[in-house]
Short mmCIF file of C-alpha atoms in Angstrom, two decimals:
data_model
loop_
_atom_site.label_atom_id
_atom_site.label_comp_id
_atom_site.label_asym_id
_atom_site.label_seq_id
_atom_site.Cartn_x
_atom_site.Cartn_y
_atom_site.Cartn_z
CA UNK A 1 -86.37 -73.61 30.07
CA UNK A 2 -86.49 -70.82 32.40
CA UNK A 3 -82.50 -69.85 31.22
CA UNK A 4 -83.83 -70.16 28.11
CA UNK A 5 -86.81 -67.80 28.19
CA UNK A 6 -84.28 -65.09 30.22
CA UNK A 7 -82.10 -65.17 27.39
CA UNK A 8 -84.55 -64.60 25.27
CA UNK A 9 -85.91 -61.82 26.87
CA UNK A 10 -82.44 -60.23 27.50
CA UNK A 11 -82.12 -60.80 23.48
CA UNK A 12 -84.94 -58.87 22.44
CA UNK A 13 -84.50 -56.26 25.47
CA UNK A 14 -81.23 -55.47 24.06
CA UNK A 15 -82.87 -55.27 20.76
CA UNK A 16 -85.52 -52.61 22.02
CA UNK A 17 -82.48 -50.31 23.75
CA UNK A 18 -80.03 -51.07 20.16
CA UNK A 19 -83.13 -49.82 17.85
CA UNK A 20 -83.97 -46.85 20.80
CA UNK A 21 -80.07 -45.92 21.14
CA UNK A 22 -80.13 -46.01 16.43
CA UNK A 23 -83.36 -43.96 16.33
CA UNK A 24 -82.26 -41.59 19.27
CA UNK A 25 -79.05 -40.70 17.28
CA UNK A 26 -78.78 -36.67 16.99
CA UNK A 27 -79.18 -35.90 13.29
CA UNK A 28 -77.73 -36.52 10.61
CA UNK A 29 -76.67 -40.18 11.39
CA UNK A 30 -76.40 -40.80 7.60
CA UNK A 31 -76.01 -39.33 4.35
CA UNK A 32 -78.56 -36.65 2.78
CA UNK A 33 -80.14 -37.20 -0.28
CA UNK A 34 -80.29 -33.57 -2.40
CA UNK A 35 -82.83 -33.63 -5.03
CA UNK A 36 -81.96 -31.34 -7.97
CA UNK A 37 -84.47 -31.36 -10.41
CA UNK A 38 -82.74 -30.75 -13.73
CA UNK A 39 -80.45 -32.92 -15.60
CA UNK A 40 -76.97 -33.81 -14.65
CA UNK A 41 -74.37 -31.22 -15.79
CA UNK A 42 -76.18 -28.31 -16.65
CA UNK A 43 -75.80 -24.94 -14.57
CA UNK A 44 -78.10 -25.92 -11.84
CA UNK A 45 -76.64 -29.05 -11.31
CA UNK A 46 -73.06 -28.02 -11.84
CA UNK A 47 -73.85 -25.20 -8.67
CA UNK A 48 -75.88 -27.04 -6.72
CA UNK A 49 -73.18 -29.57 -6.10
CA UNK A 50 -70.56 -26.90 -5.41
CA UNK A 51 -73.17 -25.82 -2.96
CA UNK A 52 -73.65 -29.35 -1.82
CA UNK A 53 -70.20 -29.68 -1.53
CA UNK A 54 -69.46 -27.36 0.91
CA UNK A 55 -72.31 -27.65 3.05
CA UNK A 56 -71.52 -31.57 3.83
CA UNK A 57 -68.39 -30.11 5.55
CA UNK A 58 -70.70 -28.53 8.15
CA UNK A 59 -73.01 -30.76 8.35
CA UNK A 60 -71.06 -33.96 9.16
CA UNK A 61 -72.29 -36.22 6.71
CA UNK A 62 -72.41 -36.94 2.83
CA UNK A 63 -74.56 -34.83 0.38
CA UNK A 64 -75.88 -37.26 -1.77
CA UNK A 65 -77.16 -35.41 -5.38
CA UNK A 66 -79.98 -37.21 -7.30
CA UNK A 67 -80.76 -35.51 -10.27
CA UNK A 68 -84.82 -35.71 -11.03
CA UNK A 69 -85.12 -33.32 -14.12
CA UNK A 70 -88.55 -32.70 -15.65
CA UNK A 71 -91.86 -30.25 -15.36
CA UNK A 72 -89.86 -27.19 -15.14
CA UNK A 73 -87.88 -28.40 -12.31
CA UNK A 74 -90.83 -29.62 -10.52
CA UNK A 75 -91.23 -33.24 -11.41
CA UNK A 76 -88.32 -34.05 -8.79
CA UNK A 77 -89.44 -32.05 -6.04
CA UNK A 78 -92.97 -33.22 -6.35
CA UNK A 79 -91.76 -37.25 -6.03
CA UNK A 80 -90.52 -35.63 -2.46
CA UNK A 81 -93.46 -34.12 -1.62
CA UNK A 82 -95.20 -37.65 -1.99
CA UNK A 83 -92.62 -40.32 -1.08
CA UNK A 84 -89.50 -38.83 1.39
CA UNK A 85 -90.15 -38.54 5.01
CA UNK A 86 -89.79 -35.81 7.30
CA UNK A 87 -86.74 -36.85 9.20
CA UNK A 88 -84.31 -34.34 7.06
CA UNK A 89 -82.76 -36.93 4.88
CA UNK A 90 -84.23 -35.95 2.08
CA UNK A 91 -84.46 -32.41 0.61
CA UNK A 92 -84.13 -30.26 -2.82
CA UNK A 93 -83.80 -27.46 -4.71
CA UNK A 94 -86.96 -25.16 -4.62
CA UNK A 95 -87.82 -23.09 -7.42
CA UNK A 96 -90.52 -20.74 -8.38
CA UNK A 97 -92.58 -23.08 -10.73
CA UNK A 98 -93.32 -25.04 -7.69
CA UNK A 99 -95.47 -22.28 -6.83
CA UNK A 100 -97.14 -21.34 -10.34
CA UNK A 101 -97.99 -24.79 -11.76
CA UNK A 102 -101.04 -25.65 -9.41
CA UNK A 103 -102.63 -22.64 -10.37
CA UNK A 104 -101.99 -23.63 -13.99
CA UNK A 105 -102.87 -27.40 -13.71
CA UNK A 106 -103.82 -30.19 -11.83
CA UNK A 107 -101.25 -31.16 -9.49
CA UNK A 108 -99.76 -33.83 -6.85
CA UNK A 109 -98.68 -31.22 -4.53
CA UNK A 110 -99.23 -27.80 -3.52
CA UNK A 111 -96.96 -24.70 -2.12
CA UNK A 112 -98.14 -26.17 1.68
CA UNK A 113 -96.98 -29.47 1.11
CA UNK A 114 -92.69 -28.38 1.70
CA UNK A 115 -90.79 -27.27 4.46
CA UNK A 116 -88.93 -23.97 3.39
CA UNK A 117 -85.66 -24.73 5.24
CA UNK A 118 -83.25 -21.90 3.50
CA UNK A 119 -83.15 -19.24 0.75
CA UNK A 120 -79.75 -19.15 -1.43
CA UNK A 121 -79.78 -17.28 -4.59
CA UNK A 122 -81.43 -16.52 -7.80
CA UNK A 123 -80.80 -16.95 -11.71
CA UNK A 124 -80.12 -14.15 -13.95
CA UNK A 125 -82.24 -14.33 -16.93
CA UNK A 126 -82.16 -13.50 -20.54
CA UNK A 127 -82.06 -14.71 -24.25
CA UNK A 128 -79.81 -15.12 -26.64
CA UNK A 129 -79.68 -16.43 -30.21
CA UNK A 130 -77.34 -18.02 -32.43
CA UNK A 131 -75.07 -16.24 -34.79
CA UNK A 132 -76.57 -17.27 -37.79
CA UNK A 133 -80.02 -16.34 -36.97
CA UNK A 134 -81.76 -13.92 -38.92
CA UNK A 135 -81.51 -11.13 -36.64
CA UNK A 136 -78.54 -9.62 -34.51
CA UNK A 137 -80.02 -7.44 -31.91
CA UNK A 138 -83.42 -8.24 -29.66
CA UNK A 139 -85.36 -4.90 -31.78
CA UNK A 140 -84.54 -6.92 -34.86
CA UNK A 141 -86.13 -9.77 -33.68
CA UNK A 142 -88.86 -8.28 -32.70
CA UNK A 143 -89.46 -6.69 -36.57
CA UNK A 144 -88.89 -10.01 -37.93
CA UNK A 145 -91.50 -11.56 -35.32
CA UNK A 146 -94.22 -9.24 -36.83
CA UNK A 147 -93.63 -9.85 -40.22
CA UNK A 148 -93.70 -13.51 -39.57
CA UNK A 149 -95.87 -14.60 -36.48
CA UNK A 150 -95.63 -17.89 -35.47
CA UNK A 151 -92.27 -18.60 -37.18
CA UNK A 152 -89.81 -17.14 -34.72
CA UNK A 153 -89.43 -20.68 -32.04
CA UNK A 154 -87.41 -20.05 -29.01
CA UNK A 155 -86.51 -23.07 -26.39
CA UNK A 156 -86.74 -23.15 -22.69
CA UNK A 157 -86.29 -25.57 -19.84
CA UNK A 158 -89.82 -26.07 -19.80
CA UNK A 159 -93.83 -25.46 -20.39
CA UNK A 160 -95.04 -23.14 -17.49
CA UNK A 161 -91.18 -22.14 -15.93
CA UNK A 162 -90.41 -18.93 -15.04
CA UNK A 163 -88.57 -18.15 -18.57
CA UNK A 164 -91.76 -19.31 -20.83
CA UNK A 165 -93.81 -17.18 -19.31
CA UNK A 166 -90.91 -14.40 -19.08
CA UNK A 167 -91.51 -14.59 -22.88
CA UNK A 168 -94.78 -14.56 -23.24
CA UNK A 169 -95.03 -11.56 -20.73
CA UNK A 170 -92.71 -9.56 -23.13
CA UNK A 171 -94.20 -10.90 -26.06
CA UNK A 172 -98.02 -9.83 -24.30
CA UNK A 173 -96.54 -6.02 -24.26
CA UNK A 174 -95.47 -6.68 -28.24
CA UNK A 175 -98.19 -8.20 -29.31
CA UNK A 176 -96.01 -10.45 -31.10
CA UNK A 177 -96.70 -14.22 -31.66
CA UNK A 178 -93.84 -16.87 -30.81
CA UNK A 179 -93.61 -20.42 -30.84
CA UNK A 180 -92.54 -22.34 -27.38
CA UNK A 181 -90.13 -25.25 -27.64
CA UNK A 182 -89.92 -26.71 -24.15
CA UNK A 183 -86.63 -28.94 -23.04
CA UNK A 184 -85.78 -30.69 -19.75
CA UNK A 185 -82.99 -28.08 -18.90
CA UNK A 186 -80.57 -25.23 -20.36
CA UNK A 187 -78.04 -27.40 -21.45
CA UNK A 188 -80.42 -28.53 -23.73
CA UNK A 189 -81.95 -25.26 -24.90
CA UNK A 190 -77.94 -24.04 -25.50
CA UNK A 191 -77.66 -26.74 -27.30
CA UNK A 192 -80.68 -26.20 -29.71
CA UNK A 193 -79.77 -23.10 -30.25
CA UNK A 194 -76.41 -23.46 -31.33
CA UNK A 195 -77.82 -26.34 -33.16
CA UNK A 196 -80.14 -23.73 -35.04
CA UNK A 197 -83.46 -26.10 -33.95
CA UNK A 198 -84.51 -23.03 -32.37
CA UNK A 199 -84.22 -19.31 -32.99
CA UNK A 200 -83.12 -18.53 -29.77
CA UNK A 201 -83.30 -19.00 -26.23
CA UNK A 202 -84.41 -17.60 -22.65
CA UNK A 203 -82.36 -18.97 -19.91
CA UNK A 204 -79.67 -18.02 -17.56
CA UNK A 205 -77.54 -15.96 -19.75
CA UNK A 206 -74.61 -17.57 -17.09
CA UNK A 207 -74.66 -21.02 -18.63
CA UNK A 208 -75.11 -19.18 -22.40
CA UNK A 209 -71.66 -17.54 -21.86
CA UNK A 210 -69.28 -20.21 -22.95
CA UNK A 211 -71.42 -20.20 -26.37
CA UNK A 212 -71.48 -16.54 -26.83
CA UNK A 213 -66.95 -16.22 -25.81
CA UNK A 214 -66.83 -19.08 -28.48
CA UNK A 215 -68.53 -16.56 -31.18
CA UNK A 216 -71.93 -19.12 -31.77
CA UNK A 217 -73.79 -16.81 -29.80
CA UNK A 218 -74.83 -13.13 -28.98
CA UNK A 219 -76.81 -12.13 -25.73
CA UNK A 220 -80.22 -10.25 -27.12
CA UNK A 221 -81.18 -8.94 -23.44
CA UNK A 222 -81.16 -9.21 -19.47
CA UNK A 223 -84.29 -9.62 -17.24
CA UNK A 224 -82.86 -7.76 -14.33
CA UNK A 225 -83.34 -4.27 -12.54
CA UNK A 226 -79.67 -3.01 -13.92
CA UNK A 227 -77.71 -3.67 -16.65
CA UNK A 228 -74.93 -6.53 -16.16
CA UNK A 229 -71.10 -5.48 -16.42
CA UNK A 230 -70.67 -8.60 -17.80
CA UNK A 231 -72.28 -7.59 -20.57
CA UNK A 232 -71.50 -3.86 -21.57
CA UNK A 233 -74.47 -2.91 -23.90
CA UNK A 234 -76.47 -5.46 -23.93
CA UNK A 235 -80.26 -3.98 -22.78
CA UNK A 236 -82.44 -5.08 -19.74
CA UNK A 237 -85.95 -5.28 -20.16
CA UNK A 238 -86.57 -1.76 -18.62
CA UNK A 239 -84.37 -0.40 -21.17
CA UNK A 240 -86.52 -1.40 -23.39
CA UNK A 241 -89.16 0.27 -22.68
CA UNK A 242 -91.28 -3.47 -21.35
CA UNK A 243 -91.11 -1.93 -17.17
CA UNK A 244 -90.47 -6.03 -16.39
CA UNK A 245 -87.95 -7.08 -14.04
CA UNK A 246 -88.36 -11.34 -14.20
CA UNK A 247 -86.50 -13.07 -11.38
CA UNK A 248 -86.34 -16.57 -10.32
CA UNK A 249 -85.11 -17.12 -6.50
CA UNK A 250 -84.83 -20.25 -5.05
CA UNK A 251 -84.21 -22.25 -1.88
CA UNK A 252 -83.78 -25.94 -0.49
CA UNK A 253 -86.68 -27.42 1.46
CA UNK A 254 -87.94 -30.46 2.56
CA UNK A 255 -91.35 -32.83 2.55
CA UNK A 256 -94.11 -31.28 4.77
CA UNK A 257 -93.75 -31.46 8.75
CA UNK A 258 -89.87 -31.70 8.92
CA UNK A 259 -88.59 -31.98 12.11
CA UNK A 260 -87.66 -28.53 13.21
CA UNK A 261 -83.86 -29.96 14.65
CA UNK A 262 -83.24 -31.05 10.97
CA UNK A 263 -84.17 -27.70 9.65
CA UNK A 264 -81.90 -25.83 12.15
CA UNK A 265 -78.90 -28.31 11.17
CA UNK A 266 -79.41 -28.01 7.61
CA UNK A 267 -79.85 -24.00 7.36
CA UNK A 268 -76.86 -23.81 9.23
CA UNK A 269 -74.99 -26.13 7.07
CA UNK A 270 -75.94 -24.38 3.61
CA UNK A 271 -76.02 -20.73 4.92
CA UNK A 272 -72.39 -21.09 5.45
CA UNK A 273 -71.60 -23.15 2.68
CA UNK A 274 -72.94 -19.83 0.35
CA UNK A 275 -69.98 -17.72 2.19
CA UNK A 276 -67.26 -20.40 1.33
CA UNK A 277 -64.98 -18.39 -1.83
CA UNK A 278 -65.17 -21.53 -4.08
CA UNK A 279 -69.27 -21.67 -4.03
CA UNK A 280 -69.42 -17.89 -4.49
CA UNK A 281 -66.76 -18.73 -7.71
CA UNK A 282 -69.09 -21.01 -9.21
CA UNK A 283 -72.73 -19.90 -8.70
CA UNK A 284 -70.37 -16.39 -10.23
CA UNK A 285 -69.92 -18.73 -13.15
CA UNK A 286 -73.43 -18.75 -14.08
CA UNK A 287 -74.14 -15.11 -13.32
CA UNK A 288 -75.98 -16.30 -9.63
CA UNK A 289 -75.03 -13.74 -6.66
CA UNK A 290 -75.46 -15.22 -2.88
CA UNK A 291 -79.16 -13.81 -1.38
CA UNK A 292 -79.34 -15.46 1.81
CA UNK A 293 -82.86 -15.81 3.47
CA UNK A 294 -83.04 -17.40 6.78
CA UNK A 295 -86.02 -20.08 7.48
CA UNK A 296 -88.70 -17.55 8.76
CA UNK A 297 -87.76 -15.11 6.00
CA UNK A 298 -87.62 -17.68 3.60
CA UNK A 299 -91.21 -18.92 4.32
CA UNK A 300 -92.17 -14.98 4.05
CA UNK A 301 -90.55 -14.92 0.82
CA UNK A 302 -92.43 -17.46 -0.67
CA UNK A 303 -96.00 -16.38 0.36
CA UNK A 304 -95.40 -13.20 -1.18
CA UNK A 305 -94.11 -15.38 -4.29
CA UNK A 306 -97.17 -17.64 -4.63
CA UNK A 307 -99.50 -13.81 -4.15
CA UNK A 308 -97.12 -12.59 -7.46
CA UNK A 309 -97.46 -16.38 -9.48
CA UNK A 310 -101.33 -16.64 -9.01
CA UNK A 311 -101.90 -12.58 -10.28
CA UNK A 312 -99.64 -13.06 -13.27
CA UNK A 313 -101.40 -17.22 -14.09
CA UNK A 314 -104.78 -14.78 -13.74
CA UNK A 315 -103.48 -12.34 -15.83
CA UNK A 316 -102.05 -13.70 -18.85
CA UNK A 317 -105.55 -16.41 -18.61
CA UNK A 318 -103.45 -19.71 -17.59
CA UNK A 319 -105.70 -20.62 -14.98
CA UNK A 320 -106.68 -23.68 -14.62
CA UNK A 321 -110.22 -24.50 -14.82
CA UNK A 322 -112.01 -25.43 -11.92
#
């Protein structure tokens, strides 16, 4: 009995130092999980895995994807917020609407419930419509707008994203009425617009391109501080006389109270990942440029973010009521 009950307790002692030795491994130990939260193949995916890609190499382990599109790109990030633990293995793609939407609505989560882990670049906005709508230039549009309010529909990746209320702002300064058609991502808007279900689109003019070289499409306008060279006379906002400049940065981050090890590991990995020549070729693709922010800029970043999203919810009267 007495051999018995010492093997035992060797048994579960060795036990105890196995599960000790598993949970003392350095991280990562296993694959990470990479939310993205719009649908599989569209621009943001298509980058985010080059991205992901690259930055496995440095970190040492497999970069899993899982696509979570929905709630203008928040419906993924917010299942994070409530269900992945702090340990690093699972993170995502943080974009402004994470910011706006509780001032808008009711929500699961709120701008303190992530761990802002590393800034990476930004979308370059604009819209374009399809050939064979009834207007070729954005000054046209806006004529036909105000001789027919509430007829011109335009699609974006979602109610309460950064490119509805891009609209709305311009249309604000108009005083022009539109109709909002909201999809789960660009792919989707491209394809309504080439489709003809909407009149046109506001997205990343990037992921429009292929449409516009293949003739079904013309770019009406930028959103950015200077003209593109991609697009020789094509207008930015200031240009026309609207004094907007609408952006849309965005980082990776991780559930609340991540362990600050994990964070150091996984800035590392994807701040060099953005200098590797193939990620730079394909965020290029879809008109994104590298804007590196480490963590404790990052987390700077977005307070001055969520100061700029609650002024313009006030603003435009989106608030939520209390």
């Amino acid at each position: 009995m007495r051999s018995l009950l010492r093997s035992l307790s060797l048994a579960v002692a060795g036990g105890v130092l196995l599960c000790n030795a598993v949970f003392a491994q350095e991280f990562p130990a296993k694959p990470v999980t990479l939310v993205v939260p719009w649908p599989a193949g569209g621009p943001t995916d298509v980058a985010m895995r080059a991205v992901a890609d690259a930055a496995q190499k440095h970190l040492g382990q497999p970069i899993i994807i899982d696509n979570k599109a929905g709630g203008s790109g928040t419906v993924g990030i917010a299942v994070m917020a409530a269900s992945a633990k702090p340990d690093g293995y699972t993170i995502g793609q943080i974009t402004v609407p994470v910011f706006r939407l509780p001032f808008m609505q009711k929500t699961s989560w709120t701008a303190d419930d992530f761990t802002y882990i590393v800034h990476l670049t930004g979308y370059v906005f604009g819209t374009y419509s399809s050939t064979s709508a009834p207007f070729t230039t954005w000054k046209e549009l806006v004529d036909y707008a105000k001789a027919n309010p509430g007829k011109v529909t335009y699609g974006t990746p979602g109610a309460g994203g950064s490119l509805h209320l891009g609209v709305e702002q311009i249309a604000e300064k108009l005083g022009i009425k539109l109709t909002h058609v909201p999809f789960k991502g660009t792919a989707e808007v491209i394809a309504a617009v080439a489709g003809g279900h909407v009149m046109f689109g506001a997205g990343s003019i990037g992921a429009a391109k292929p449409l516009v070289d293949a003739g079904k499409a013309r770019i009406l306008n930028v959103w950015t501080a200077e003209p593109r060279k991609a697009y020789p006379g094509v207008p930015t906002l200031m240009e026309l006389g609207y004094n907007l400049v609408i952006e849309s940065p965005w980082g990776v981050g991780g559930p609340k109270g991540m362990d600050p090890k994990a964070v150091v590991k996984i800035h590392d990995a994807f701040a060099k990942a953005i200098k590797e020549p193939e990620v730079i070729a394909a965020l290029d693709r879809y008109e994104m440029t590298p804007n590196y922010k480490n963590t404790a800029d990052y987390v700077q970043a977005v307070k001055e973010q969520i100061v700029i999203e609650k002024a313009l919810i006030e603003r435009l009267g989106l608030a939520k009521k209390e």
